[in-house]
Amino acid sequence: MDFALTPTQVEFRDRARAVAGKLAPDYQARERAGRIDPELRRAIGAAGLIAPEIAVALGGRGADRVTSGSNQGPDHLLGAEGKGFTQVMQGFDFSRALIGLQCIGTAQQSVDETWQYVSTREAFDRPLSTNQGVAFPLAEAETQLAAARLLCLRTLWLKDTGQPHTTEAAMCKWWAPKVAYDVVGQCLLLHGQFGYRTDLPLEQRLRDVLGLQIGDGTAQIMKLIISRQKLGRELAP
Ligand SMILES: Cc1cc2nc3c(=O)[nH]c(=O)nc-3n(C[C@H](O)[C@H](O)[C@H](O)COP(=O)(O)OP(=O)(O)OC[C@H]3O[C@@H](n4cnc5c(N)ncnc54)[C@H](O)[C@@H]3O)c2cc1C
């Protein structure tokens, strides 16, 4: 399997990184204010990315949802008429691997920060990291994230090479957000009361990856898909 990025993918990654660099400095303040500066939003759009505001009721802190209920007519069709369901399902086989990677990225950042934190915070005159009970959960997290990342990359590789990947996409969707939730939760606990506070991003991340266990299909539905792919509809739940 060749996971090397194509020049187009490298260009897109760098563009996304540049946007992330603009977003990162005031991230917490924007979250608290519950809004994103329209100029920044336009810059994100100009880079070919989207920045929807997620409604508070859906776990976000923004104001609006991106939605379209209007009938645009036949000249606005995005694909062949009557093929929308298939098209959307194929989209899910892609987005589920991406959601997996999104959650893994969130969890990996939390683990990186937590290694740093436990190496510098002292209790009883020695760094927290010198306790197995502190270091081993992070070692386990590194292992689980490495495995989940590989699963997501393999799914995208199968897609890129035109091979079936519905089962693998469903595996990414139920497992990676669950691993990420457990890992971010562990990182939060290792920060003690600071982890629980809103001035660190850990509690927000925990809520974000929890939402991604539900959005785009729950674990039960993913396991239903895997079972049906393996057994066929007759024998599966
Ligand atoms: C953060 C977030 C973002 C979202 N983004 C979008 C979006 O962009 N677009 C969109 O259309 N929707 C979106 N959703 C909605 C999401 O897709 C649905 O909430 C999700 O598919 C579950 O559907 P439901 O809430 O109706 O739960 P239900 O279908 O009522 O299910 C409730 C529980 O029962 C279980 N269950 C249901 N049926 C079965 C079954 N046959 N066998 C076993 N267990 C079952 C489910 O797994 C779940 O645990 C989002 C949700 C969240 C939380």
PDB file of C-alpha atoms and ligand atoms in Angstrom:
ATOM      1  CA  MET A   1       0.000   0.000   0.000  1.00  0.00           C
ATOM      2  CA  ASP A   2       1.349   3.369  -0.976  1.00  0.00           C
ATOM      3  CA  PHE A   3       0.083   6.087   1.367  1.00  0.00           C
ATOM      4  CA  ALA A   4       2.226   8.831  -0.205  1.00  0.00           C
ATOM      5  CA  LEU A   5       0.243  11.951  -1.058  1.00  0.00           C
ATOM      6  CA  THR A   6      -0.078  13.058  -4.674  1.00  0.00           C
ATOM      7  CA  PRO A   7       1.101  16.611  -5.525  1.00  0.00           C
ATOM      8  CA  THR A   8      -2.567  17.742  -5.586  1.00  0.00           C
ATOM      9  CA  GLN A   9      -3.146  16.264  -2.133  1.00  0.00           C
ATOM     10  CA  VAL A  10       0.027  17.889  -0.795  1.00  0.00           C
ATOM     11  CA  GLU A  11      -1.136  21.235  -2.179  1.00  0.00           C
ATOM     12  CA  PHE A  12      -4.560  20.815  -0.532  1.00  0.00           C
ATOM     13  CA  ARG A  13      -3.026  19.717   2.783  1.00  0.00           C
ATOM     14  CA  ASP A  14      -0.754  22.766   2.819  1.00  0.00           C
ATOM     15  CA  ARG A  15      -3.688  25.032   1.983  1.00  0.00           C
ATOM     16  CA  ALA A  16      -5.727  23.522   4.844  1.00  0.00           C
ATOM     17  CA  ARG A  17      -2.731  23.902   7.182  1.00  0.00           C
ATOM     18  CA  ALA A  18      -2.392  27.571   6.266  1.00  0.00           C
ATOM     19  CA  VAL A  19      -6.072  28.115   7.113  1.00  0.00           C
ATOM     20  CA  ALA A  20      -5.685  26.155  10.369  1.00  0.00           C
ATOM     21  CA  GLY A  21      -2.748  28.436  11.211  1.00  0.00           C
ATOM     22  CA  LYS A  22      -5.084  31.431  10.924  1.00  0.00           C
ATOM     23  CA  LEU A  23      -7.802  29.739  12.988  1.00  0.00           C
ATOM     24  CA  ALA A  24      -5.676  28.384  15.822  1.00  0.00           C
ATOM     25  CA  PRO A  25      -4.566  31.576  17.665  1.00  0.00           C
ATOM     26  CA  ASP A  26      -8.068  32.816  18.613  1.00  0.00           C
ATOM     27  CA  TYR A  27      -9.798  29.446  18.626  1.00  0.00           C
ATOM     28  CA  GLN A  28     -10.817  29.541  22.295  1.00  0.00           C
ATOM     29  CA  ALA A  29     -12.041  33.147  22.167  1.00  0.00           C
ATOM     30  CA  ARG A  30     -14.161  32.393  19.091  1.00  0.00           C
ATOM     31  CA  GLU A  31     -15.626  29.305  20.759  1.00  0.00           C
ATOM     32  CA  ARG A  32     -16.583  31.394  23.788  1.00  0.00           C
ATOM     33  CA  ALA A  33     -18.052  34.195  21.679  1.00  0.00           C
ATOM     34  CA  GLY A  34     -19.933  31.620  19.589  1.00  0.00           C
ATOM     35  CA  ARG A  35     -19.171  33.286  16.281  1.00  0.00           C
ATOM     36  CA  ILE A  36     -16.610  33.343  13.538  1.00  0.00           C
ATOM     37  CA  ASP A  37     -15.465  36.565  11.937  1.00  0.00           C
ATOM     38  CA  PRO A  38     -17.114  36.881   8.463  1.00  0.00           C
ATOM     39  CA  GLU A  39     -13.780  37.930   6.938  1.00  0.00           C
ATOM     40  CA  LEU A  40     -12.095  34.790   8.234  1.00  0.00           C
ATOM     41  CA  ARG A  41     -15.021  32.714   7.016  1.00  0.00           C
ATOM     42  CA  ARG A  42     -14.624  34.226   3.531  1.00  0.00           C
ATOM     43  CA  ALA A  43     -10.882  33.429   3.599  1.00  0.00           C
ATOM     44  CA  ILE A  44     -11.710  29.812   4.454  1.00  0.00           C
ATOM     45  CA  GLY A  45     -14.237  29.672   1.595  1.00  0.00           C
ATOM     46  CA  ALA A  46     -11.712  31.225  -0.822  1.00  0.00           C
ATOM     47  CA  ALA A  47      -9.272  28.415   0.084  1.00  0.00           C
ATOM     48  CA  GLY A  48     -11.884  25.895  -1.085  1.00  0.00           C
ATOM     49  CA  LEU A  49     -12.854  24.801   2.431  1.00  0.00           C
ATOM     50  CA  ILE A  50     -16.137  25.210   4.290  1.00  0.00           C
ATOM     51  CA  ALA A  51     -16.756  26.612   7.746  1.00  0.00           C
ATOM     52  CA  PRO A  52     -20.326  25.865   8.755  1.00  0.00           C
ATOM     53  CA  GLU A  53     -21.430  27.024  12.173  1.00  0.00           C
ATOM     54  CA  ILE A  54     -22.854  24.135  14.138  1.00  0.00           C
ATOM     55  CA  ALA A  55     -25.992  24.891  16.141  1.00  0.00           C
ATOM     56  CA  VAL A  56     -25.697  24.919  19.940  1.00  0.00           C
ATOM     57  CA  ALA A  57     -28.275  22.108  20.093  1.00  0.00           C
ATOM     58  CA  LEU A  58     -25.912  19.952  17.992  1.00  0.00           C
ATOM     59  CA  GLY A  59     -22.909  20.476  20.266  1.00  0.00           C
ATOM     60  CA  GLY A  60     -21.490  23.572  18.540  1.00  0.00           C
ATOM     61  CA  ARG A  61     -21.441  27.129  19.735  1.00  0.00           C
ATOM     62  CA  GLY A  62     -22.372  28.911  16.513  1.00  0.00           C
ATOM     63  CA  ALA A  63     -25.668  30.295  15.370  1.00  0.00           C
ATOM     64  CA  ASP A  64     -26.668  28.832  12.018  1.00  0.00           C
ATOM     65  CA  ARG A  65     -26.930  25.561  10.174  1.00  0.00           C
ATOM     66  CA  VAL A  66     -25.987  25.151   6.546  1.00  0.00           C
ATOM     67  CA  THR A  67     -29.093  23.728   4.933  1.00  0.00           C
ATOM     68  CA  SER A  68     -31.022  23.919   1.709  1.00  0.00           C
ATOM     69  CA  GLY A  69     -34.653  22.910   1.452  1.00  0.00           C
ATOM     70  CA  SER A  70     -35.326  24.679  -1.832  1.00  0.00           C
ATOM     71  CA  ASN A  71     -36.057  22.986  -5.168  1.00  0.00           C
ATOM     72  CA  GLN A  72     -33.465  24.275  -7.635  1.00  0.00           C
ATOM     73  CA  GLY A  73     -34.800  22.632 -10.833  1.00  0.00           C
ATOM     74  CA  PRO A  74     -33.285  20.136 -13.317  1.00  0.00           C
ATOM     75  CA  ASP A  75     -30.421  22.383 -14.481  1.00  0.00           C
ATOM     76  CA  HIS A  76     -28.999  22.270 -10.912  1.00  0.00           C
ATOM     77  CA  LEU A  77     -28.790  18.466 -10.615  1.00  0.00           C
ATOM     78  CA  LEU A  78     -25.541  17.246  -9.023  1.00  0.00           C
ATOM     79  CA  GLY A  79     -25.711  13.833 -10.750  1.00  0.00           C
ATOM     80  CA  ALA A  80     -27.994  11.570 -12.749  1.00  0.00           C
ATOM     81  CA  GLU A  81     -31.676  11.747 -11.813  1.00  0.00           C
ATOM     82  CA  GLY A  82     -32.793   8.851  -9.583  1.00  0.00           C
ATOM     83  CA  LYS A  83     -29.207   8.025  -8.568  1.00  0.00           C
ATOM     84  CA  GLY A  84     -29.011  10.359  -5.581  1.00  0.00           C
ATOM     85  CA  PHE A  85     -29.248   7.640  -2.924  1.00  0.00           C
ATOM     86  CA  THR A  86     -26.379   5.611  -4.451  1.00  0.00           C
ATOM     87  CA  GLN A  87     -24.316   8.775  -4.821  1.00  0.00           C
ATOM     88  CA  VAL A  88     -24.865   9.743  -1.168  1.00  0.00           C
ATOM     89  CA  MET A  89     -24.044   6.213   0.044  1.00  0.00           C
ATOM     90  CA  GLN A  90     -20.768   6.254  -1.934  1.00  0.00           C
ATOM     91  CA  GLY A  91     -20.051   9.625  -0.339  1.00  0.00           C
ATOM     92  CA  PHE A  92     -20.474   8.024   3.093  1.00  0.00           C
ATOM     93  CA  ASP A  93     -17.858   5.392   2.230  1.00  0.00           C
ATOM     94  CA  PHE A  94     -15.466   8.334   1.791  1.00  0.00           C
ATOM     95  CA  SER A  95     -16.606  10.643   4.601  1.00  0.00           C
ATOM     96  CA  ARG A  96     -16.546   7.859   7.204  1.00  0.00           C
ATOM     97  CA  ALA A  97     -12.801   7.362   6.747  1.00  0.00           C
ATOM     98  CA  LEU A  98     -12.305  11.131   6.897  1.00  0.00           C
ATOM     99  CA  ILE A  99     -14.339  11.405  10.115  1.00  0.00           C
ATOM    100  CA  GLY A 100     -12.148   8.660  11.544  1.00  0.00           C
ATOM    101  CA  LEU A 101      -9.013  10.653  10.719  1.00  0.00           C
ATOM    102  CA  GLN A 102     -10.585  13.858  12.038  1.00  0.00           C
ATOM    103  CA  CYS A 103     -11.209  12.179  15.412  1.00  0.00           C
ATOM    104  CA  ILE A 104      -7.747  10.597  15.441  1.00  0.00           C
ATOM    105  CA  GLY A 105      -6.145  14.002  14.777  1.00  0.00           C
ATOM    106  CA  THR A 106      -8.067  15.517  17.684  1.00  0.00           C
ATOM    107  CA  ALA A 107      -7.042  12.664  19.977  1.00  0.00           C
ATOM    108  CA  GLN A 108      -3.389  12.677  18.825  1.00  0.00           C
ATOM    109  CA  GLN A 109      -3.104  16.399  19.552  1.00  0.00           C
ATOM    110  CA  SER A 110      -4.529  15.747  23.029  1.00  0.00           C
ATOM    111  CA  VAL A 111      -2.039  12.915  23.629  1.00  0.00           C
ATOM    112  CA  ASP A 112       0.910  15.065  22.468  1.00  0.00           C
ATOM    113  CA  GLU A 113      -0.166  17.841  24.832  1.00  0.00           C
ATOM    114  CA  THR A 114      -0.687  15.377  27.688  1.00  0.00           C
ATOM    115  CA  TRP A 115       2.807  13.814  27.372  1.00  0.00           C
ATOM    116  CA  GLN A 116       4.109  17.363  27.698  1.00  0.00           C
ATOM    117  CA  TYR A 117       1.870  18.201  30.661  1.00  0.00           C
ATOM    118  CA  VAL A 118       2.631  15.082  32.708  1.00  0.00           C
ATOM    119  CA  SER A 119       6.367  15.530  32.126  1.00  0.00           C
ATOM    120  CA  THR A 120       6.327  19.007  33.637  1.00  0.00           C
ATOM    121  CA  ARG A 121       3.691  18.870  36.390  1.00  0.00           C
ATOM    122  CA  GLU A 122       5.044  17.541  39.653  1.00  0.00           C
ATOM    123  CA  ALA A 123       3.302  15.781  42.525  1.00  0.00           C
ATOM    124  CA  PHE A 124       5.184  14.597  45.607  1.00  0.00           C
ATOM    125  CA  ASP A 125       8.391  16.108  44.174  1.00  0.00           C
ATOM    126  CA  ARG A 126       8.515  14.189  40.908  1.00  0.00           C
ATOM    127  CA  PRO A 127       6.916  14.511  37.484  1.00  0.00           C
ATOM    128  CA  LEU A 128       3.540  12.813  37.073  1.00  0.00           C
ATOM    129  CA  SER A 129       4.957  10.865  34.100  1.00  0.00           C
ATOM    130  CA  THR A 130       7.201   8.786  36.379  1.00  0.00           C
ATOM    131  CA  ASN A 131       4.077   6.885  37.503  1.00  0.00           C
ATOM    132  CA  GLN A 132       3.118   3.880  35.374  1.00  0.00           C
ATOM    133  CA  GLY A 133      -0.534   4.736  35.990  1.00  0.00           C
ATOM    134  CA  VAL A 134       0.062   8.008  34.140  1.00  0.00           C
ATOM    135  CA  ALA A 135       2.460   6.977  31.346  1.00  0.00           C
ATOM    136  CA  PHE A 136       0.899   3.618  30.393  1.00  0.00           C
ATOM    137  CA  PRO A 137      -2.555   4.950  29.408  1.00  0.00           C
ATOM    138  CA  LEU A 138      -0.744   7.345  27.044  1.00  0.00           C
ATOM    139  CA  ALA A 139       1.345   4.470  25.649  1.00  0.00           C
ATOM    140  CA  GLU A 140      -1.908   2.559  25.056  1.00  0.00           C
ATOM    141  CA  ALA A 141      -3.431   5.631  23.400  1.00  0.00           C
ATOM    142  CA  GLU A 142      -0.460   5.929  21.012  1.00  0.00           C
ATOM    143  CA  THR A 143      -0.931   2.260  20.061  1.00  0.00           C
ATOM    144  CA  GLN A 144      -4.673   2.502  19.477  1.00  0.00           C
ATOM    145  CA  LEU A 145      -4.386   5.722  17.483  1.00  0.00           C
ATOM    146  CA  ALA A 146      -1.652   4.236  15.280  1.00  0.00           C
ATOM    147  CA  ALA A 147      -3.887   1.228  14.508  1.00  0.00           C
ATOM    148  CA  ALA A 148      -7.005   3.331  13.860  1.00  0.00           C
ATOM    149  CA  ARG A 149      -5.021   5.702  11.605  1.00  0.00           C
ATOM    150  CA  LEU A 150      -3.767   2.772   9.555  1.00  0.00           C
ATOM    151  CA  LEU A 151      -7.334   1.466   9.124  1.00  0.00           C
ATOM    152  CA  CYS A 152      -8.517   4.860   7.843  1.00  0.00           C
ATOM    153  CA  LEU A 153      -5.552   5.242   5.481  1.00  0.00           C
ATOM    154  CA  ARG A 154      -6.085   1.719   4.124  1.00  0.00           C
ATOM    155  CA  THR A 155      -9.764   2.535   3.490  1.00  0.00           C
ATOM    156  CA  LEU A 156      -8.807   5.649   1.526  1.00  0.00           C
ATOM    157  CA  TRP A 157      -6.179   3.643  -0.364  1.00  0.00           C
ATOM    158  CA  LEU A 158      -8.857   1.065  -1.318  1.00  0.00           C
ATOM    159  CA  LYS A 159     -11.072   3.920  -2.527  1.00  0.00           C
ATOM    160  CA  ASP A 160      -8.222   5.546  -4.497  1.00  0.00           C
ATOM    161  CA  THR A 161      -7.418   2.224  -6.174  1.00  0.00           C
ATOM    162  CA  GLY A 162     -11.080   1.561  -7.072  1.00  0.00           C
ATOM    163  CA  GLN A 163     -11.565  -1.396  -4.709  1.00  0.00           C
ATOM    164  CA  PRO A 164     -14.616  -2.115  -2.492  1.00  0.00           C
ATOM    165  CA  HIS A 165     -14.317  -0.370   0.885  1.00  0.00           C
ATOM    166  CA  THR A 166     -17.831  -0.184   2.377  1.00  0.00           C
ATOM    167  CA  THR A 167     -16.913  -2.584   5.208  1.00  0.00           C
ATOM    168  CA  GLU A 168     -13.668  -0.767   6.020  1.00  0.00           C
ATOM    169  CA  ALA A 169     -15.399   2.636   5.951  1.00  0.00           C
ATOM    170  CA  ALA A 170     -17.973   1.363   8.470  1.00  0.00           C
ATOM    171  CA  MET A 171     -15.117   0.052  10.656  1.00  0.00           C
ATOM    172  CA  CYS A 172     -13.466   3.495  10.573  1.00  0.00           C
ATOM    173  CA  LYS A 173     -16.726   5.202  11.506  1.00  0.00           C
ATOM    174  CA  TRP A 174     -17.625   3.137  14.565  1.00  0.00           C
ATOM    175  CA  TRP A 175     -14.131   2.496  15.898  1.00  0.00           C
ATOM    176  CA  ALA A 176     -12.021   5.623  15.405  1.00  0.00           C
ATOM    177  CA  PRO A 177     -14.469   8.060  17.104  1.00  0.00           C
ATOM    178  CA  LYS A 178     -14.834   5.589  19.992  1.00  0.00           C
ATOM    179  CA  VAL A 179     -11.045   5.254  20.372  1.00  0.00           C
ATOM    180  CA  ALA A 180     -10.717   9.046  20.148  1.00  0.00           C
ATOM    181  CA  TYR A 181     -13.412   9.596  22.774  1.00  0.00           C
ATOM    182  CA  ASP A 182     -11.721   7.194  25.195  1.00  0.00           C
ATOM    183  CA  VAL A 183      -8.284   8.722  24.507  1.00  0.00           C
ATOM    184  CA  VAL A 184      -9.392  12.357  24.889  1.00  0.00           C
ATOM    185  CA  GLY A 185     -11.257  11.381  28.075  1.00  0.00           C
ATOM    186  CA  GLN A 186      -8.070   9.824  29.427  1.00  0.00           C
ATOM    187  CA  CYS A 187      -6.058  12.941  28.508  1.00  0.00           C
ATOM    188  CA  LEU A 188      -8.635  15.124  30.259  1.00  0.00           C
ATOM    189  CA  LEU A 189      -8.369  13.042  33.429  1.00  0.00           C
ATOM    190  CA  LEU A 190      -4.558  13.176  33.352  1.00  0.00           C
ATOM    191  CA  HIS A 191      -4.814  16.989  33.399  1.00  0.00           C
ATOM    192  CA  GLY A 192      -6.778  16.760  36.654  1.00  0.00           C
ATOM    193  CA  GLN A 193      -9.142  19.651  37.318  1.00  0.00           C
ATOM    194  CA  PHE A 194      -7.418  21.754  34.637  1.00  0.00           C
ATOM    195  CA  GLY A 195      -8.611  19.270  32.015  1.00  0.00           C
ATOM    196  CA  TYR A 196     -12.216  19.786  33.056  1.00  0.00           C
ATOM    197  CA  ARG A 197     -12.030  23.571  32.828  1.00  0.00           C
ATOM    198  CA  THR A 198     -13.119  25.428  29.708  1.00  0.00           C
ATOM    199  CA  ASP A 199      -9.832  27.352  29.355  1.00  0.00           C
ATOM    200  CA  LEU A 200      -8.204  24.153  28.072  1.00  0.00           C
ATOM    201  CA  PRO A 201      -9.688  22.667  24.876  1.00  0.00           C
ATOM    202  CA  LEU A 202     -10.025  19.098  26.188  1.00  0.00           C
ATOM    203  CA  GLU A 203     -13.675  19.230  27.320  1.00  0.00           C
ATOM    204  CA  GLN A 204     -14.674  20.743  23.949  1.00  0.00           C
ATOM    205  CA  ARG A 205     -12.744  18.039  22.088  1.00  0.00           C
ATOM    206  CA  LEU A 206     -14.425  15.327  24.155  1.00  0.00           C
ATOM    207  CA  ARG A 207     -17.840  16.688  23.146  1.00  0.00           C
ATOM    208  CA  ASP A 208     -16.749  17.035  19.504  1.00  0.00           C
ATOM    209  CA  VAL A 209     -15.624  13.420  19.143  1.00  0.00           C
ATOM    210  CA  LEU A 210     -18.689  12.211  21.037  1.00  0.00           C
ATOM    211  CA  GLY A 211     -20.888  13.968  18.453  1.00  0.00           C
ATOM    212  CA  LEU A 212     -18.961  12.210  15.704  1.00  0.00           C
ATOM    213  CA  GLN A 213     -19.913   8.849  17.181  1.00  0.00           C
ATOM    214  CA  ILE A 214     -23.490   9.787  16.207  1.00  0.00           C
ATOM    215  CA  GLY A 215     -23.274  12.025  13.109  1.00  0.00           C
ATOM    216  CA  ASP A 216     -22.854  10.186   9.761  1.00  0.00           C
ATOM    217  CA  GLY A 217     -24.226   6.971  11.338  1.00  0.00           C
ATOM    218  CA  THR A 218     -24.066   5.405  14.790  1.00  0.00           C
ATOM    219  CA  ALA A 219     -21.948   2.407  15.826  1.00  0.00           C
ATOM    220  CA  GLN A 220     -24.946   0.059  15.688  1.00  0.00           C
ATOM    221  CA  ILE A 221     -25.676   1.007  12.084  1.00  0.00           C
ATOM    222  CA  MET A 222     -21.992   0.632  11.133  1.00  0.00           C
ATOM    223  CA  LYS A 223     -21.931  -2.854  12.665  1.00  0.00           C
ATOM    224  CA  LEU A 224     -25.142  -3.630  10.764  1.00  0.00           C
ATOM    225  CA  ILE A 225     -23.383  -2.609   7.530  1.00  0.00           C
ATOM    226  CA  ILE A 226     -20.332  -4.769   8.312  1.00  0.00           C
ATOM    227  CA  SER A 227     -22.567  -7.743   9.196  1.00  0.00           C
ATOM    228  CA  ARG A 228     -24.590  -7.352   5.993  1.00  0.00           C
ATOM    229  CA  GLN A 229     -21.429  -7.103   3.900  1.00  0.00           C
ATOM    230  CA  LYS A 230     -20.183 -10.329   5.477  1.00  0.00           C
ATOM    231  CA  LEU A 231     -23.430 -12.318   5.688  1.00  0.00           C
ATOM    232  CA  GLY A 232     -25.815 -10.743   3.188  1.00  0.00           C
ATOM    233  CA  ARG A 233     -29.164  -9.211   4.192  1.00  0.00           C
ATOM    234  CA  GLU A 234     -30.897 -12.564   4.784  1.00  0.00           C
ATOM    235  CA  LEU A 235     -28.611 -13.707   7.608  1.00  0.00           C
ATOM    236  CA  ALA A 236     -27.549 -10.375   9.108  1.00  0.00           C
ATOM    237  CA  PRO A 237     -29.454  -8.654  11.979  1.00  0.00           C
TER     238      PRO A 237
HETATM  239  C1  LIG B   1     -22.586  16.126  15.604  1.00  0.00           C
HETATM  240  C2  LIG B   1     -23.686  15.635  14.677  1.00  0.00           C
HETATM  241  C3  LIG B   1     -23.647  16.022  13.353  1.00  0.00           C
HETATM  242  C4  LIG B   1     -24.666  15.595  12.485  1.00  0.00           C
HETATM  243  N1  LIG B   1     -24.614  16.000  11.182  1.00  0.00           N
HETATM  244  C5  LIG B   1     -25.608  15.663  10.344  1.00  0.00           C
HETATM  245  C6  LIG B   1     -25.622  16.124   9.002  1.00  0.00           C
HETATM  246  O1  LIG B   1     -24.701  16.854   8.578  1.00  0.00           O
HETATM  247  N2  LIG B   1     -26.639  15.788   8.201  1.00  0.00           N
HETATM  248  C7  LIG B   1     -27.653  14.976   8.655  1.00  0.00           C
HETATM  249  O2  LIG B   1     -28.565  14.669   7.883  1.00  0.00           O
HETATM  250  N3  LIG B   1     -27.677  14.518   9.930  1.00  0.00           N
HETATM  251  C8  LIG B   1     -26.694  14.831  10.777  1.00  0.00           C
HETATM  252  N4  LIG B   1     -26.705  14.380  12.078  1.00  0.00           N
HETATM  253  C9  LIG B   1     -27.783  13.480  12.499  1.00  0.00           C
HETATM  254  C10 LIG B   1     -27.278  12.032  12.584  1.00  0.00           C
HETATM  255  O3  LIG B   1     -26.968  11.510  11.301  1.00  0.00           O
HETATM  256  C11 LIG B   1     -28.344  11.176  13.299  1.00  0.00           C
HETATM  257  O4  LIG B   1     -28.531  11.723  14.592  1.00  0.00           O
HETATM  258  C12 LIG B   1     -27.870   9.740  13.417  1.00  0.00           C
HETATM  259  O5  LIG B   1     -27.824   9.104  12.150  1.00  0.00           O
HETATM  260  C13 LIG B   1     -28.754   8.926  14.340  1.00  0.00           C
HETATM  261  O6  LIG B   1     -30.084   9.091  13.985  1.00  0.00           O
HETATM  262  P1  LIG B   1     -31.145   9.499  15.105  1.00  0.00           P
HETATM  263  O7  LIG B   1     -30.623  10.652  15.894  1.00  0.00           O
HETATM  264  O8  LIG B   1     -32.455   9.634  14.409  1.00  0.00           O
HETATM  265  O9  LIG B   1     -31.174   8.275  16.094  1.00  0.00           O
HETATM  266  P2  LIG B   1     -32.126   7.020  16.029  1.00  0.00           P
HETATM  267  O10 LIG B   1     -32.202   6.454  14.644  1.00  0.00           O
HETATM  268  O11 LIG B   1     -33.413   7.334  16.743  1.00  0.00           O
HETATM  269  O12 LIG B   1     -31.292   5.998  16.918  1.00  0.00           O
HETATM  270  C14 LIG B   1     -31.206   6.105  18.350  1.00  0.00           C
HETATM  271  C15 LIG B   1     -30.352   4.931  18.863  1.00  0.00           C
HETATM  272  O13 LIG B   1     -30.903   3.671  18.440  1.00  0.00           O
HETATM  273  C16 LIG B   1     -29.956   2.965  17.665  1.00  0.00           C
HETATM  274  N5  LIG B   1     -30.617   2.304  16.542  1.00  0.00           N
HETATM  275  C17 LIG B   1     -31.449   2.855  15.605  1.00  0.00           C
HETATM  276  N6  LIG B   1     -31.817   1.923  14.693  1.00  0.00           N
HETATM  277  C18 LIG B   1     -31.201   0.786  15.042  1.00  0.00           C
HETATM  278  C19 LIG B   1     -31.161  -0.529  14.503  1.00  0.00           C
HETATM  279  N7  LIG B   1     -31.855  -0.863  13.395  1.00  0.00           N
HETATM  280  N8  LIG B   1     -30.416  -1.468  15.120  1.00  0.00           N
HETATM  281  C20 LIG B   1     -29.691  -1.143  16.227  1.00  0.00           C
HETATM  282  N9  LIG B   1     -29.686   0.068  16.800  1.00  0.00           N
HETATM  283  C21 LIG B   1     -30.427   1.014  16.218  1.00  0.00           C
HETATM  284  C22 LIG B   1     -28.971   4.004  17.160  1.00  0.00           C
HETATM  285  O14 LIG B   1     -27.713   3.427  16.879  1.00  0.00           O
HETATM  286  C23 LIG B   1     -28.916   4.986  18.305  1.00  0.00           C
HETATM  287  O15 LIG B   1     -28.016   4.524  19.284  1.00  0.00           O
HETATM  288  C24 LIG B   1     -25.721  14.774  12.965  1.00  0.00           C
HETATM  289  C25 LIG B   1     -25.723  14.378  14.316  1.00  0.00           C
HETATM  290  C26 LIG B   1     -24.741  14.803  15.167  1.00  0.00           C
HETATM  291  C27 LIG B   1     -24.781  14.376  16.615  1.00  0.00           C
END
